[in-house]
PDB file of C-alpha atoms in Angstrom:
ATOM      1  CA  MET A   1    -179.377 -74.524 -91.371  1.00  0.00           C
ATOM      2  CA  GLY A   2    -179.446 -74.596 -95.186  1.00  0.00           C
ATOM      3  CA  GLU A   3    -175.669 -75.097 -95.251  1.00  0.00           C
ATOM      4  CA  GLN A   4    -175.882 -78.193 -93.053  1.00  0.00           C
ATOM      5  CA  LYS A   5    -178.719 -79.686 -95.126  1.00  0.00           C
ATOM      6  CA  ARG A   6    -176.410 -79.676 -98.141  1.00  0.00           C
ATOM      7  CA  LEU A   7    -173.610 -81.366 -96.193  1.00  0.00           C
ATOM      8  CA  THR A   8    -173.111 -85.124 -96.162  1.00  0.00           C
ATOM      9  CA  ILE A   9    -170.455 -86.911 -94.127  1.00  0.00           C
ATOM     10  CA  ARG A  10    -169.200 -90.276 -95.290  1.00  0.00           C
ATOM     11  CA  ALA A  11    -166.110 -92.476 -95.241  1.00  0.00           C
ATOM     12  CA  LEU A  12    -163.147 -91.571 -97.424  1.00  0.00           C
ATOM     13  CA  THR A  13    -162.878 -93.395-100.751  1.00  0.00           C
ATOM     14  CA  GLU A  14    -159.919 -93.551-103.123  1.00  0.00           C
ATOM     15  CA  PRO A  15    -161.512 -91.169-105.682  1.00  0.00           C
ATOM     16  CA  ASP A  16    -161.560 -88.505-102.908  1.00  0.00           C
ATOM     17  CA  LEU A  17    -157.748 -88.431-102.651  1.00  0.00           C
ATOM     18  CA  PRO A  18    -157.073 -85.656-105.215  1.00  0.00           C
ATOM     19  CA  ALA A  19    -159.558 -83.360-103.451  1.00  0.00           C
ATOM     20  CA  ILE A  20    -158.037 -84.207-100.057  1.00  0.00           C
ATOM     21  CA  ALA A  21    -154.577 -83.386-101.434  1.00  0.00           C
ATOM     22  CA  GLN A  22    -155.823 -80.039-102.741  1.00  0.00           C
ATOM     23  CA  ILE A  23    -157.525 -79.096 -99.448  1.00  0.00           C
ATOM     24  CA  GLN A  24    -154.479 -80.110 -97.454  1.00  0.00           C
ATOM     25  CA  ALA A  25    -152.110 -78.154 -99.733  1.00  0.00           C
ATOM     26  CA  ALA A  26    -154.284 -75.055 -99.270  1.00  0.00           C
ATOM     27  CA  ALA A  27    -154.016 -75.404 -95.468  1.00  0.00           C
ATOM     28  CA  PRO A  28    -150.341 -74.923 -94.539  1.00  0.00           C
ATOM     29  CA  GLU A  29    -151.301 -75.002 -90.859  1.00  0.00           C
ATOM     30  CA  ALA A  30    -152.580 -78.578 -91.279  1.00  0.00           C
ATOM     31  CA  SER A  31    -150.323 -81.624 -91.219  1.00  0.00           C
ATOM     32  CA  GLN A  32    -149.009 -82.403 -94.682  1.00  0.00           C
ATOM     33  CA  TRP A  33    -149.359 -86.177 -94.978  1.00  0.00           C
ATOM     34  CA  ASN A  34    -149.517 -88.222 -98.137  1.00  0.00           C
ATOM     35  CA  PRO A  35    -153.320 -88.410 -98.617  1.00  0.00           C
ATOM     36  CA  ARG A  36    -153.054 -92.037 -99.763  1.00  0.00           C
ATOM     37  CA  ASP A  37    -151.881 -92.890 -96.230  1.00  0.00           C
ATOM     38  CA  TYR A  38    -155.311 -91.832 -94.916  1.00  0.00           C
ATOM     39  CA  LEU A  39    -156.821 -94.949 -96.469  1.00  0.00           C
ATOM     40  CA  ALA A  40    -155.154 -96.941 -93.665  1.00  0.00           C
ATOM     41  CA  TYR A  41    -156.897 -94.879 -90.972  1.00  0.00           C
ATOM     42  CA  ASP A  42    -160.433 -93.870 -90.055  1.00  0.00           C
ATOM     43  CA  CYS A  43    -161.134 -90.916 -92.323  1.00  0.00           C
ATOM     44  CA  SER A  44    -164.391 -89.091 -92.976  1.00  0.00           C
ATOM     45  CA  VAL A  45    -165.072 -86.515 -95.674  1.00  0.00           C
ATOM     46  CA  ALA A  46    -167.674 -83.777 -95.795  1.00  0.00           C
ATOM     47  CA  ILE A  47    -169.428 -83.502 -99.143  1.00  0.00           C
ATOM     48  CA  HIS A  48    -170.875 -80.090-100.010  1.00  0.00           C
ATOM     49  CA  MET A  49    -172.561 -79.499-103.371  1.00  0.00           C
ATOM     50  CA  ASP A  50    -171.217 -82.850-104.690  1.00  0.00           C
ATOM     51  CA  ALA A  51    -167.582 -82.003-103.861  1.00  0.00           C
ATOM     52  CA  VAL A  52    -165.249 -82.828-100.973  1.00  0.00           C
ATOM     53  CA  ALA A  53    -165.342 -79.824 -98.648  1.00  0.00           C
ATOM     54  CA  GLY A  54    -163.180 -81.141 -95.812  1.00  0.00           C
ATOM     55  CA  PHE A  55    -161.904 -84.174 -94.005  1.00  0.00           C
ATOM     56  CA  VAL A  56    -160.966 -85.544 -90.611  1.00  0.00           C
ATOM     57  CA  VAL A  57    -158.628 -88.478 -90.093  1.00  0.00           C
ATOM     58  CA  ALA A  58    -157.934 -90.337 -86.859  1.00  0.00           C
ATOM     59  CA  ARG A  59    -156.515 -93.570 -85.581  1.00  0.00           C
ATOM     60  CA  GLN A  60    -157.521 -95.698 -82.652  1.00  0.00           C
ATOM     61  CA  VAL A  61    -154.507 -96.013 -80.348  1.00  0.00           C
ATOM     62  CA  ALA A  62    -156.160 -98.107 -77.623  1.00  0.00           C
ATOM     63  CA  ASP A  63    -159.624 -99.356 -76.751  1.00  0.00           C
ATOM     64  CA  GLY A  64    -161.756 -96.207 -76.584  1.00  0.00           C
ATOM     65  CA  GLU A  65    -158.834 -93.851 -77.232  1.00  0.00           C
ATOM     66  CA  TRP A  66    -158.353 -91.946 -80.491  1.00  0.00           C
ATOM     67  CA  GLU A  67    -155.763 -89.592 -81.928  1.00  0.00           C
ATOM     68  CA  ILE A  68    -156.963 -86.941 -84.368  1.00  0.00           C
ATOM     69  CA  LEU A  69    -154.261 -86.877 -87.043  1.00  0.00           C
ATOM     70  CA  ASN A  70    -155.582 -84.134 -89.289  1.00  0.00           C
ATOM     71  CA  LEU A  71    -158.603 -81.946 -89.958  1.00  0.00           C
ATOM     72  CA  ALA A  72    -158.935 -79.474 -92.814  1.00  0.00           C
ATOM     73  CA  VAL A  73    -161.669 -77.655 -94.729  1.00  0.00           C
ATOM     74  CA  ALA A  74    -161.415 -76.060 -98.164  1.00  0.00           C
ATOM     75  CA  PRO A  75    -160.491 -72.377 -97.714  1.00  0.00           C
ATOM     76  CA  SER A  76    -163.590 -71.098 -99.552  1.00  0.00           C
ATOM     77  CA  LEU A  77    -165.852 -73.084 -97.197  1.00  0.00           C
ATOM     78  CA  ARG A  78    -164.282 -72.290 -93.828  1.00  0.00           C
ATOM     79  CA  ARG A  79    -166.213 -70.709 -90.973  1.00  0.00           C
ATOM     80  CA  ARG A  80    -169.466 -72.406 -92.028  1.00  0.00           C
ATOM     81  CA  GLY A  81    -169.457 -75.167 -89.412  1.00  0.00           C
ATOM     82  CA  ILE A  82    -168.103 -77.897 -91.687  1.00  0.00           C
ATOM     83  CA  GLY A  83    -165.071 -78.687 -89.518  1.00  0.00           C
ATOM     84  CA  ARG A  84    -167.210 -78.664 -86.391  1.00  0.00           C
ATOM     85  CA  GLN A  85    -169.762 -80.990 -87.974  1.00  0.00           C
ATOM     86  CA  LEU A  86    -167.063 -83.343 -89.283  1.00  0.00           C
ATOM     87  CA  LEU A  87    -165.403 -83.674 -85.891  1.00  0.00           C
ATOM     88  CA  SER A  88    -168.661 -83.784 -83.913  1.00  0.00           C
ATOM     89  CA  ASP A  89    -170.045 -86.530 -86.158  1.00  0.00           C
ATOM     90  CA  PHE A  90    -166.820 -88.523 -85.858  1.00  0.00           C
ATOM     91  CA  ILE A  91    -166.797 -88.282 -82.055  1.00  0.00           C
ATOM     92  CA  ALA A  92    -170.520 -89.030 -81.710  1.00  0.00           C
ATOM     93  CA  ARG A  93    -170.073 -92.326 -83.568  1.00  0.00           C
ATOM     94  CA  ARG A  94    -166.970 -93.328 -81.571  1.00  0.00           C
ATOM     95  CA  PRO A  95    -167.310 -92.455 -77.877  1.00  0.00           C
ATOM     96  CA  GLY A  96    -164.113 -92.380 -75.871  1.00  0.00           C
ATOM     97  CA  SER A  97    -161.188 -90.084 -75.330  1.00  0.00           C
ATOM     98  CA  TYR A  98    -159.506 -88.063 -78.051  1.00  0.00           C
ATOM     99  CA  PHE A  99    -156.223 -86.254 -78.210  1.00  0.00           C
ATOM    100  CA  LEU A 100    -154.426 -84.179 -80.809  1.00  0.00           C
ATOM    101  CA  GLU A 101    -151.443 -81.917 -81.295  1.00  0.00           C
ATOM    102  CA  VAL A 102    -151.758 -78.404 -82.686  1.00  0.00           C
ATOM    103  CA  ARG A 103    -149.045 -75.877 -83.490  1.00  0.00           C
ATOM    104  CA  GLU A 104    -148.595 -73.468 -80.610  1.00  0.00           C
ATOM    105  CA  SER A 105    -148.992 -70.517 -83.003  1.00  0.00           C
ATOM    106  CA  ASN A 106    -152.262 -71.824 -84.495  1.00  0.00           C
ATOM    107  CA  GLU A 107    -154.559 -69.889 -82.194  1.00  0.00           C
ATOM    108  CA  ALA A 108    -157.600 -70.248 -84.458  1.00  0.00           C
ATOM    109  CA  ALA A 109    -157.368 -74.053 -84.313  1.00  0.00           C
ATOM    110  CA  ARG A 110    -156.783 -73.998 -80.571  1.00  0.00           C
ATOM    111  CA  ARG A 111    -159.926 -71.875 -80.057  1.00  0.00           C
ATOM    112  CA  PHE A 112    -161.869 -74.189 -82.409  1.00  0.00           C
ATOM    113  CA  TYR A 113    -160.903 -77.287 -80.412  1.00  0.00           C
ATOM    114  CA  GLU A 114    -161.523 -75.568 -77.065  1.00  0.00           C
ATOM    115  CA  HIS A 115    -165.006 -74.586 -78.276  1.00  0.00           C
ATOM    116  CA  LEU A 116    -165.668 -78.294 -78.912  1.00  0.00           C
ATOM    117  CA  GLY A 117    -164.568 -79.190 -75.371  1.00  0.00           C
ATOM    118  CA  PHE A 118    -160.905 -80.091 -75.852  1.00  0.00           C
ATOM    119  CA  GLN A 119    -158.612 -79.051 -73.009  1.00  0.00           C
ATOM    120  CA  VAL A 120    -154.890 -78.346 -73.034  1.00  0.00           C
ATOM    121  CA  VAL A 121    -152.977 -81.100 -71.229  1.00  0.00           C
ATOM    122  CA  THR A 122    -149.321 -80.410 -72.048  1.00  0.00           C
ATOM    123  CA  LYS A 123    -146.832 -78.903 -74.486  1.00  0.00           C
ATOM    124  CA  ARG A 124    -144.352 -80.860 -76.619  1.00  0.00           C
ATOM    125  CA  LEU A 125    -141.279 -78.711 -77.191  1.00  0.00           C
ATOM    126  CA  GLN A 126    -140.023 -78.480 -80.782  1.00  0.00           C
ATOM    127  CA  TYR A 127    -142.515 -81.137 -81.927  1.00  0.00           C
ATOM    128  CA  TYR A 128    -142.914 -79.694 -85.422  1.00  0.00           C
ATOM    129  CA  SER A 129    -140.306 -79.008 -88.082  1.00  0.00           C
ATOM    130  CA  ASN A 130    -140.383 -76.790 -91.180  1.00  0.00           C
ATOM    131  CA  PRO A 131    -140.660 -74.474 -89.298  1.00  0.00           C
ATOM    132  CA  GLY A 132    -139.696 -75.766 -85.891  1.00  0.00           C
ATOM    133  CA  GLU A 133    -142.359 -75.148 -83.290  1.00  0.00           C
ATOM    134  CA  SER A 134    -143.810 -76.594 -80.120  1.00  0.00           C
ATOM    135  CA  ALA A 135    -147.107 -78.469 -80.088  1.00  0.00           C
ATOM    136  CA  ILE A 136    -149.981 -78.011 -77.696  1.00  0.00           C
ATOM    137  CA  VAL A 137    -151.516 -81.372 -76.771  1.00  0.00           C
ATOM    138  CA  MET A 138    -155.258 -81.256 -76.246  1.00  0.00           C
ATOM    139  CA  LYS A 139    -157.647 -83.930 -75.005  1.00  0.00           C
ATOM    140  CA  LEU A 140    -161.406 -84.507 -74.991  1.00  0.00           C
ATOM    141  CA  TYR A 141    -163.428 -87.101 -73.101  1.00  0.00           C
ATOM    142  CA  SER A 142    -166.731 -87.997 -74.761  1.00  0.00           C
ATOM    143  CA  CYS A 143    -169.447 -90.354 -73.592  1.00  0.00           C
TER     144      CYS A 143
END
């Protein structure tokens, strides 16, 4: 409970970009986008102890349908509920359906998303490169 009291979730701002880049670089399992590109999407950051602790970025692809593009938490702050709170807050403020792709080998992420109610809907063969790997497509319907 104390951890969540010190956590604030807000919209991404340009001064957050260096921290986002650092978190993303420390998470090789996450998508490696140019953080500046996130300014064009709907991106929320989690602030813990006055520093960016994690982020989630998504885009609306249709009315009431969202694609989660990336989610990452600073390595030193993982397994404290920050990712769950970031994604739960995002979904609570934007009801609809959500989908995402996750590397087939990223079992921890797959379990994380399943715990939040996402279900596997299909597999995209050789979706990822560097290294090449299939993606598991997951979907969530929220009210």
